[in-house]
Tab-separated table of N, CA and C in Angstrom:
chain	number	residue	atom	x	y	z
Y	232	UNK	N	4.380	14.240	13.922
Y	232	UNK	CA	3.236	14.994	13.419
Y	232	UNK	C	3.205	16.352	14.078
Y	233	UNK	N	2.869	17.535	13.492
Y	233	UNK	CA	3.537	18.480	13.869
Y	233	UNK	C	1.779	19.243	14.578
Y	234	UNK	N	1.652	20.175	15.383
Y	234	UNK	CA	0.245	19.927	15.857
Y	234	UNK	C	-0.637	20.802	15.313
Y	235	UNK	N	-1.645	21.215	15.021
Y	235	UNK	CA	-2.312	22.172	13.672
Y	235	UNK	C	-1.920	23.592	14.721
Y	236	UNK	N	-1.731	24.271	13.291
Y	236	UNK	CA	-1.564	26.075	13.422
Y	236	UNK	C	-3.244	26.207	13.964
Y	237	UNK	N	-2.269	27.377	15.048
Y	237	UNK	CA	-3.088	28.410	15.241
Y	237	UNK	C	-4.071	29.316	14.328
Y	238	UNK	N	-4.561	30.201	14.451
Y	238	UNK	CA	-5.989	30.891	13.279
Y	238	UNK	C	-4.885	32.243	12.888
Y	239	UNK	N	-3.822	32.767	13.627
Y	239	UNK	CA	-3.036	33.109	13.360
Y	239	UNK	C	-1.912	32.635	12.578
Y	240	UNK	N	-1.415	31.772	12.906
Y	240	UNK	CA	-0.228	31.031	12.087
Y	240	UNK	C	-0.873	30.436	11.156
Y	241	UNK	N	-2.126	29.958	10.540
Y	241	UNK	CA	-2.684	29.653	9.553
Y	241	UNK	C	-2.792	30.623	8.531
Y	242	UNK	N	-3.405	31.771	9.214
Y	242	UNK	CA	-3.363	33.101	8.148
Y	242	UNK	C	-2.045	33.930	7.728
Y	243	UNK	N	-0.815	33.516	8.923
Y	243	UNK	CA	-0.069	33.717	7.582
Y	243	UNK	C	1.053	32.083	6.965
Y	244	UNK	N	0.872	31.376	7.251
Y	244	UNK	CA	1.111	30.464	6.187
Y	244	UNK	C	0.411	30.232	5.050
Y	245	UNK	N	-0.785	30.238	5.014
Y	245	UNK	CA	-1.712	30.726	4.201
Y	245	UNK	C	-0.679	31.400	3.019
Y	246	UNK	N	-0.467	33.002	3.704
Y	246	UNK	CA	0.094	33.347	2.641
Y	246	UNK	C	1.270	32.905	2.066
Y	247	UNK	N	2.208	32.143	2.841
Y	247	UNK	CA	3.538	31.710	2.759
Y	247	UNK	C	3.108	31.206	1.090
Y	248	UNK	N	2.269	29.882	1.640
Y	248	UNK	CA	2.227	28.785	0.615
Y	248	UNK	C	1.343	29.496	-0.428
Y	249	UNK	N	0.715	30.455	-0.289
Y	249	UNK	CA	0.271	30.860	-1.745
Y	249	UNK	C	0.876	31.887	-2.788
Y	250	UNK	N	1.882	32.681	-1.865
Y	250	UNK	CA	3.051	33.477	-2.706
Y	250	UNK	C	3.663	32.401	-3.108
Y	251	UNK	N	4.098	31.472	-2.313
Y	251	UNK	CA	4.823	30.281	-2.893
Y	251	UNK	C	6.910	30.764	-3.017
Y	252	UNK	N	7.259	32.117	-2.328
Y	252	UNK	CA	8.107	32.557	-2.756
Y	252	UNK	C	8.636	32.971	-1.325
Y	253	UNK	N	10.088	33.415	-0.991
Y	253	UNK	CA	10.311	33.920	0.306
Y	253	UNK	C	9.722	35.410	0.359
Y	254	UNK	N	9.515	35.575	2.139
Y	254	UNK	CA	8.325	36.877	2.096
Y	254	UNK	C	8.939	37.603	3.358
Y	255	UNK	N	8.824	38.456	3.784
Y	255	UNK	CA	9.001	39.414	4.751
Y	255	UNK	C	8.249	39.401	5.514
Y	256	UNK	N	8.359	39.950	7.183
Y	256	UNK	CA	7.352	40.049	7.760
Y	256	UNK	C	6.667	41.148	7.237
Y	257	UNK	N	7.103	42.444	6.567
Y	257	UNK	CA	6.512	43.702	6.369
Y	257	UNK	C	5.307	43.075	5.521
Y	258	UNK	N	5.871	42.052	4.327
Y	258	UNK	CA	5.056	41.624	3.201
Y	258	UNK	C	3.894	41.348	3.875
Y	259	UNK	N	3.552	39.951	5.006
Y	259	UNK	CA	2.682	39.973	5.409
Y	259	UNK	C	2.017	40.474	6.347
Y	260	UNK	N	2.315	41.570	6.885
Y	260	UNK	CA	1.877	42.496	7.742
Y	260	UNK	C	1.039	43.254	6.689
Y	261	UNK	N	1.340	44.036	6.005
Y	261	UNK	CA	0.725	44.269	4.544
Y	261	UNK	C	-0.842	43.678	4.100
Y	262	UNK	N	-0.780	42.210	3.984
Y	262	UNK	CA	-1.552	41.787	3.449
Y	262	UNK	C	-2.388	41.137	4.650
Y	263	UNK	N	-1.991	41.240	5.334
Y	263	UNK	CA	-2.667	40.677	6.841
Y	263	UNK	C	-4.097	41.873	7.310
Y	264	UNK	N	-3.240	43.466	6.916
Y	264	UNK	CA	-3.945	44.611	7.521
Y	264	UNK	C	-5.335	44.658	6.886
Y	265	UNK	N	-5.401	44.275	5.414
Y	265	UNK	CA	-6.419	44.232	4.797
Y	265	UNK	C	-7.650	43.508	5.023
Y	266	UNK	N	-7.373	42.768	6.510
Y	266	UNK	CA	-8.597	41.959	6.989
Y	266	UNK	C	-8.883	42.663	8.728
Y	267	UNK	N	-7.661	42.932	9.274
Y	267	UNK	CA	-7.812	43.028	10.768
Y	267	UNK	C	-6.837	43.557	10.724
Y	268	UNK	N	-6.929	44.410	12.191
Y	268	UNK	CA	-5.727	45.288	13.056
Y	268	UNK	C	-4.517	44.496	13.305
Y	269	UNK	N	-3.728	44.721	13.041
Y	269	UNK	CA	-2.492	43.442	13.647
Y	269	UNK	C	-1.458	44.730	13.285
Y	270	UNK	N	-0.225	44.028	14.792
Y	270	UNK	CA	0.959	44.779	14.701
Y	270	UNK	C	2.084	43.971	14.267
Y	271	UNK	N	2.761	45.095	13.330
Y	271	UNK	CA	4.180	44.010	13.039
Y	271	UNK	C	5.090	43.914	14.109
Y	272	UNK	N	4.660	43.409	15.145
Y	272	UNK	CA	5.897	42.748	16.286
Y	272	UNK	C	4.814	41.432	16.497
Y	273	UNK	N	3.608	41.459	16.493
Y	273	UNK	CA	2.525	40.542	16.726
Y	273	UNK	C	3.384	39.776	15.145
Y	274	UNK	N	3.149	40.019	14.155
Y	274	UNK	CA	3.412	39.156	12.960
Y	274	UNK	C	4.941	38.556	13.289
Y	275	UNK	N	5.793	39.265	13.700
Y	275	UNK	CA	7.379	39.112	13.589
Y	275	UNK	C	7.408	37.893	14.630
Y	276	UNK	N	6.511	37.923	15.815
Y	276	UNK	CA	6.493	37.055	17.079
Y	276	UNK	C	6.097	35.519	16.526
Y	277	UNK	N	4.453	35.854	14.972
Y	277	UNK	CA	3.972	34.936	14.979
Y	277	UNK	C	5.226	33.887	14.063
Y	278	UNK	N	5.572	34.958	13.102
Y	278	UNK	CA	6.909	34.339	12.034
Y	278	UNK	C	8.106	33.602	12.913
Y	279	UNK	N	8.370	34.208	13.871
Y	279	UNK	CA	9.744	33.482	14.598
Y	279	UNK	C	9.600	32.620	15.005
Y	280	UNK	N	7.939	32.246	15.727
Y	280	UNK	CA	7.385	30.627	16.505
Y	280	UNK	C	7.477	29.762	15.117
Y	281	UNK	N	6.520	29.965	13.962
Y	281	UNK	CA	6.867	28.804	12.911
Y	281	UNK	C	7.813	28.723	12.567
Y	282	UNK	N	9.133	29.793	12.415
Y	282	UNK	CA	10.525	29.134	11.903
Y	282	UNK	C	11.177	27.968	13.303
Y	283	UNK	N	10.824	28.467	14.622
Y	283	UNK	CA	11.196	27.446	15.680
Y	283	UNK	C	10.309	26.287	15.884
Y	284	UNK	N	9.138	25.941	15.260
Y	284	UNK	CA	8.247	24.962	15.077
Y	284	UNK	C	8.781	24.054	14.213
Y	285	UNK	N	9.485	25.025	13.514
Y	285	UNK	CA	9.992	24.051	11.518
Y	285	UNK	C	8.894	24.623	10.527
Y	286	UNK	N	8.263	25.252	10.540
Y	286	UNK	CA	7.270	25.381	9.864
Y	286	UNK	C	7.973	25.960	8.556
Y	287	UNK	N	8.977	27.111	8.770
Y	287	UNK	CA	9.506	28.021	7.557
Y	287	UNK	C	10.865	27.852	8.279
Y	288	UNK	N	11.808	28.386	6.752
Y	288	UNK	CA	13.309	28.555	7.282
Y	288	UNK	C	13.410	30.164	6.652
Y	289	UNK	N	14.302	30.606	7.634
Y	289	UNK	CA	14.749	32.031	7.063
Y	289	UNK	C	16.068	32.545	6.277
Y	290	UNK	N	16.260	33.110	6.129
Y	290	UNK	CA	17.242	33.826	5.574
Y	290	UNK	C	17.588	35.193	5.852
Y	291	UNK	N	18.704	35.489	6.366
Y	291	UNK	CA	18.855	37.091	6.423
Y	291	UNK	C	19.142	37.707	4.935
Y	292	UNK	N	18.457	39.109	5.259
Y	292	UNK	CA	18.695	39.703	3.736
Y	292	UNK	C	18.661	41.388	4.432
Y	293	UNK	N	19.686	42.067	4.106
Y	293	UNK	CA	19.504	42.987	5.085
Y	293	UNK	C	19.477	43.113	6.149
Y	294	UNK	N	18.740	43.756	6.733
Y	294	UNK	CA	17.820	43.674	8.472
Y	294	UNK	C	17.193	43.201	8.792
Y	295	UNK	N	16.376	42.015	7.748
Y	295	UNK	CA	15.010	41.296	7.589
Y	295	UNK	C	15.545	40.508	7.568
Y	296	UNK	N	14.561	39.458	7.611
Y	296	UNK	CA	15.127	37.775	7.336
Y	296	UNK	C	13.917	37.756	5.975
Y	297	UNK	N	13.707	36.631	5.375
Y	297	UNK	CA	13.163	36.366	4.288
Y	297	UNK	C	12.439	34.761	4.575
Y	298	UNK	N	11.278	34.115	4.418
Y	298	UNK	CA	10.606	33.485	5.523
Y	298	UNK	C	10.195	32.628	4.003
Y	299	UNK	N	10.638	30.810	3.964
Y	299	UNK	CA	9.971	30.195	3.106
Y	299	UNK	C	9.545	29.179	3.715
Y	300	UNK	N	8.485	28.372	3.112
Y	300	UNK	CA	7.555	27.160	3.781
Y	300	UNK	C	8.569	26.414	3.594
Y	301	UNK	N	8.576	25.100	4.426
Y	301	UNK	CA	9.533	24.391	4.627
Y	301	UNK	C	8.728	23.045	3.803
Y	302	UNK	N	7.717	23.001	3.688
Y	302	UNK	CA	6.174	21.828	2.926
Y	302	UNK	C	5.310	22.567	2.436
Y	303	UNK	N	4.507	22.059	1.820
Y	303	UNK	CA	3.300	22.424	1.351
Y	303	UNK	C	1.999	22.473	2.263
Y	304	UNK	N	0.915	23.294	1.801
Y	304	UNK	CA	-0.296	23.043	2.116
Y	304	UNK	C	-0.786	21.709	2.193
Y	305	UNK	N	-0.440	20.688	0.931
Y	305	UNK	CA	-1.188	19.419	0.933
Y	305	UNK	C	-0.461	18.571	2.072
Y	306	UNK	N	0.617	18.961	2.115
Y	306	UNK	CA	1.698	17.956	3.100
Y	306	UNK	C	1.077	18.078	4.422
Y	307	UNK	N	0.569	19.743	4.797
Y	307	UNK	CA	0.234	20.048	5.957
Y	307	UNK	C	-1.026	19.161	6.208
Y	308	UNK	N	-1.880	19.334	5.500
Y	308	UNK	CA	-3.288	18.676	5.185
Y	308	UNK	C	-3.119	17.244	5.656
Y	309	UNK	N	-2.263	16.825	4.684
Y	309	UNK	CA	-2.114	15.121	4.919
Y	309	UNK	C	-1.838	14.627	5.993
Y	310	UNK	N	-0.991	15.499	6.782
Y	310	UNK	CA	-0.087	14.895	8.334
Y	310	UNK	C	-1.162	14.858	9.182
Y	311	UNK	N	-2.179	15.588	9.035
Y	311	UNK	CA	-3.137	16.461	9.401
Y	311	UNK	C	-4.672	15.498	9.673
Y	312	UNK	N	-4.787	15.118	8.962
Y	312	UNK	CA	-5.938	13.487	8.628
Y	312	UNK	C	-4.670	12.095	8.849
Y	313	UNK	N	-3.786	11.756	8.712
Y	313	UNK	CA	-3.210	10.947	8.668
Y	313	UNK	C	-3.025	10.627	10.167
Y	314	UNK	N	-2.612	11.817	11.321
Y	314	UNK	CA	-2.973	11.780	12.702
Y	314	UNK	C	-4.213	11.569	12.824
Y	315	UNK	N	-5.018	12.265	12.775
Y	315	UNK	CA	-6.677	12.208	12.897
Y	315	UNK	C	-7.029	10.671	13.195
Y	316	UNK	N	-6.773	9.922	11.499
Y	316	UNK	CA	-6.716	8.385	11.215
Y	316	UNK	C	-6.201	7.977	12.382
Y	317	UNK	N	-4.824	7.532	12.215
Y	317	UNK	CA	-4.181	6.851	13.184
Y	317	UNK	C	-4.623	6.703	14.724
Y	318	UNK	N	-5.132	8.039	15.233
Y	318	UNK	CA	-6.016	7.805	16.411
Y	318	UNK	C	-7.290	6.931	16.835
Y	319	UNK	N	-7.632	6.955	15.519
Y	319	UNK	CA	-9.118	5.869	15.767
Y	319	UNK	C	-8.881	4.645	16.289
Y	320	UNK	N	-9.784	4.672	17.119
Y	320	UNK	CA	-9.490	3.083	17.281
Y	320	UNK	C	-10.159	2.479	16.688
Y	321	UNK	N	-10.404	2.672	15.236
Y	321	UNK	CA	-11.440	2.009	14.215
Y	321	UNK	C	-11.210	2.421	12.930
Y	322	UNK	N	-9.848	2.351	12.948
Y	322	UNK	CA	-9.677	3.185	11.204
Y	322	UNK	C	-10.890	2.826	9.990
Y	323	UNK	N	-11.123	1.685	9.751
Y	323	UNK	CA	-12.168	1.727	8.750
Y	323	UNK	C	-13.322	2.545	9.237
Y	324	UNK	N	-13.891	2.237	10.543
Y	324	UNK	CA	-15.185	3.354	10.372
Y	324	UNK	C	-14.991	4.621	10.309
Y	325	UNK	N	-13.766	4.576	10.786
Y	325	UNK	CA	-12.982	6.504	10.946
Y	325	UNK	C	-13.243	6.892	8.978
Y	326	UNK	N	-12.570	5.947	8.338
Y	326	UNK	CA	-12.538	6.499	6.532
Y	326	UNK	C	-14.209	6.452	6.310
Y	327	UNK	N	-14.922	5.321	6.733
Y	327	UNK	CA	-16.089	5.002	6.311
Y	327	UNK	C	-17.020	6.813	6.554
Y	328	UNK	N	-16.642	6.932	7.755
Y	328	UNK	CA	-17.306	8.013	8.385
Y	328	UNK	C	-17.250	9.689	7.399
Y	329	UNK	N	-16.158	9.345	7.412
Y	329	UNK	CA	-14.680	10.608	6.558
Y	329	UNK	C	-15.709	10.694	5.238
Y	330	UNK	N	-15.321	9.448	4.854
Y	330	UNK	CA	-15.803	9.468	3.229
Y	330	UNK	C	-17.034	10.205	2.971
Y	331	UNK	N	-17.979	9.453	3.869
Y	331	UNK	CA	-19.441	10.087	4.192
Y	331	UNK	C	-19.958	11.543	3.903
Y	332	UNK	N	-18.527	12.478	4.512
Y	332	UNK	CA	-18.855	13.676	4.931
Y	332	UNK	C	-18.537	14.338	3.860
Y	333	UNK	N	-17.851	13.828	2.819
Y	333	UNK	CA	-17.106	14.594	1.323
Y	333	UNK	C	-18.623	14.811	0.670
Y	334	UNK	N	-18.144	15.768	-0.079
Y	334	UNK	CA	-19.368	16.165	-1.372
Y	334	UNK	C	-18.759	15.562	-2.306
Y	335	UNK	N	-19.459	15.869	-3.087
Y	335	UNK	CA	-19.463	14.779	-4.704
Y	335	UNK	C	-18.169	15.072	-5.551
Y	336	UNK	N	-17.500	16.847	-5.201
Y	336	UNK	CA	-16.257	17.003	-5.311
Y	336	UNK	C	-15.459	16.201	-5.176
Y	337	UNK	N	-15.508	16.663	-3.469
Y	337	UNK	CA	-14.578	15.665	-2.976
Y	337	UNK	C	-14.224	14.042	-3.523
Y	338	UNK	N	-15.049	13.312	-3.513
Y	338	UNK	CA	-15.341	12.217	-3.571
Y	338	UNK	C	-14.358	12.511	-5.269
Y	339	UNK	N	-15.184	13.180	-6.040
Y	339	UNK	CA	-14.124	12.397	-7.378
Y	339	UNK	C	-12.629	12.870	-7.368
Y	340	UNK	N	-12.377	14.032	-6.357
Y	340	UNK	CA	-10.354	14.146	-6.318
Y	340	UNK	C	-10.021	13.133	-5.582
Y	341	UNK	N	-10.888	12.566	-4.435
Y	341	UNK	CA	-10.575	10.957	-3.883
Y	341	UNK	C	-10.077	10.277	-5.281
Y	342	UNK	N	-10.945	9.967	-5.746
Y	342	UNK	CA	-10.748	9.276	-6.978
Y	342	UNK	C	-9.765	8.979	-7.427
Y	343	UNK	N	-9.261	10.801	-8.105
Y	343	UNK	CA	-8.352	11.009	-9.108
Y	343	UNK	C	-6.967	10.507	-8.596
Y	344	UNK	N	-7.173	10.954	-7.000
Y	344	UNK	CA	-5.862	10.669	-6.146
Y	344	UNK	C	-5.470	9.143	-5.911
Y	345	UNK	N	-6.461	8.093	-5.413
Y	345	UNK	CA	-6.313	7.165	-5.793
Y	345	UNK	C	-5.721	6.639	-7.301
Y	346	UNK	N	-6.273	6.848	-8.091
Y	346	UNK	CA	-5.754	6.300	-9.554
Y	346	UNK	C	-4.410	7.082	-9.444
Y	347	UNK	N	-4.110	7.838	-9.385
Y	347	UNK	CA	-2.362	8.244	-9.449
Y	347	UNK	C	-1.608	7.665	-8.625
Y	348	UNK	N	-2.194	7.189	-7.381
Y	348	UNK	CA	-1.155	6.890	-6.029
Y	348	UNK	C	-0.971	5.363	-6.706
Y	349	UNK	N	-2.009	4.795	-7.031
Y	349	UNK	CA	-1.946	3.482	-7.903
Y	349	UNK	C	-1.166	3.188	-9.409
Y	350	UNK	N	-1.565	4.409	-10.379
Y	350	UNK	CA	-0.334	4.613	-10.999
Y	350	UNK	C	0.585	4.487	-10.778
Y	351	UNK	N	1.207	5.059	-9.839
Y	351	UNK	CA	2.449	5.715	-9.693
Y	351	UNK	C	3.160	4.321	-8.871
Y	352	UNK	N	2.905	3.353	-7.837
Y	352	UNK	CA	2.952	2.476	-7.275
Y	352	UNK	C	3.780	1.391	-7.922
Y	353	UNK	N	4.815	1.226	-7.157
Y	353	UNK	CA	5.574	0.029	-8.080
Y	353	UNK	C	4.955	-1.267	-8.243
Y	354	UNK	N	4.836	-2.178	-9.311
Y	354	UNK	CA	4.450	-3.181	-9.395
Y	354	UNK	C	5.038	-4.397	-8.913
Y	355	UNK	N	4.608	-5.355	-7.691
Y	355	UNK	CA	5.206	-6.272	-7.255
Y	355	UNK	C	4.887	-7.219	-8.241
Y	356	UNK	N	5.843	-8.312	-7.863
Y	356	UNK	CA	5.730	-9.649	-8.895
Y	356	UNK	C	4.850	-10.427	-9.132
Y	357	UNK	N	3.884	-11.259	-9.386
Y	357	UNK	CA	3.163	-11.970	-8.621
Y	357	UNK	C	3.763	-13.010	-7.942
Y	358	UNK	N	2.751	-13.508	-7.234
Y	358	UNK	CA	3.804	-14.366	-6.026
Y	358	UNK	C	3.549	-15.843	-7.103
Y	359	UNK	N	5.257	-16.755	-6.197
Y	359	UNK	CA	5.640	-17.617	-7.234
Y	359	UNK	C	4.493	-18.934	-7.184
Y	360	UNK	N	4.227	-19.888	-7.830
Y	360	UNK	CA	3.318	-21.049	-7.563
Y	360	UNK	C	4.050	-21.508	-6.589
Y	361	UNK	N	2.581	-22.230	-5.543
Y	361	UNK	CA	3.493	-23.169	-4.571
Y	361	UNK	C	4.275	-22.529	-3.396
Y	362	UNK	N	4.002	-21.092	-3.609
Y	362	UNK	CA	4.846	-20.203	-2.424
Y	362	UNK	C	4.066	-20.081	-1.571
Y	363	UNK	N	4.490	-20.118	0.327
Y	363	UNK	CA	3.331	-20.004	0.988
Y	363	UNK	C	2.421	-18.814	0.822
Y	364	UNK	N	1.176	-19.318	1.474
Y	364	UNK	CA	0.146	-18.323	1.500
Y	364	UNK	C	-0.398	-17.685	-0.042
Y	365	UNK	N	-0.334	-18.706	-0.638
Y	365	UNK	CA	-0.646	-18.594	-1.845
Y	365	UNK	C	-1.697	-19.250	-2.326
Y	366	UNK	N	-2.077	-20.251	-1.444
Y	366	UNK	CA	-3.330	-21.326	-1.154
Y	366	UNK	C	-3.120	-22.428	-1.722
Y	367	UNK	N	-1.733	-22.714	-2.148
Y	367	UNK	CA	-0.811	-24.194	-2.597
Y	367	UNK	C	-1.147	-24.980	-1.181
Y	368	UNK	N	-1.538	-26.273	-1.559
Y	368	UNK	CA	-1.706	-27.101	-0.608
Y	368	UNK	C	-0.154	-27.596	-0.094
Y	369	UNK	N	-0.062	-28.129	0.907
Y	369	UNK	CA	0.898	-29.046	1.299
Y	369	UNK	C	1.204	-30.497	0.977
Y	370	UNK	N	2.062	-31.603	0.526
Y	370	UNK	CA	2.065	-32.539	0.954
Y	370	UNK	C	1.902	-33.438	1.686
């Protein structure tokens, strides 16, 4: 599990995953300036830690390298609660709790996500008569 970005490395993966395309540091230095002061050796420093994290892989192109997400946002997300989970020492009250805190949004892409993960889910057999743990008595 990889450990959550920084407020920096968030803002520019951020952009990684929403160009969705390989990017430059200039690119997001660029689009970075339009909120706050930042220097492109500060961006180039922050880009080189996530390609050595795994976060992005590069490419040289020129003098530049060219910087793509290595996952997605949702992937990030998921690893992201999936640690969270796993720490509880109470996973059901941990979801019970979780669930709680969703808005009514939330709650129906729960939903939607469920019914696809269930869709999508291979169908086991049913189990055979008489097989244990099936509540076949014994002789």
């Amino acid at each position: 599990m990889p450990r959550p970005l920084g407020e920096l490395e968030d803002a520019v993966m951020t952009r990684v995953w929403q160009w969705n395309r390989p990017v430059t540091v200039r690119e997001v230095l660029e689009d970075l300036q339009q909120e706050r002061s930042i220097a492109y050796t500060t961006v180039m420093t922050v880009m080189d830690n996530l390609h050595q994290k795994g976060w992005v892989r590069r490419e040289v192109e020129g003098r530049a390298y060219r910087y793509t997400a290595v996952s997605t946002r949702a992937a990030y997300s998921a690893a992201l609660m999936n640690e969270a989970w796993a720490r509880s020492d109470n996973p059901a009250a941990a979801l019970v709790a979780f669930f709680g805190m969703m808005s009514q949004e939330q709650r129906e892409a729960l939903n939607d996500a469920i019914r696809i993960v269930q869709r999508d889910a291979p169908q086991s057999p049913p189990p055979e008569e008489g097989a244990e743990g099936t509540g076949a008595r014994e002789r």
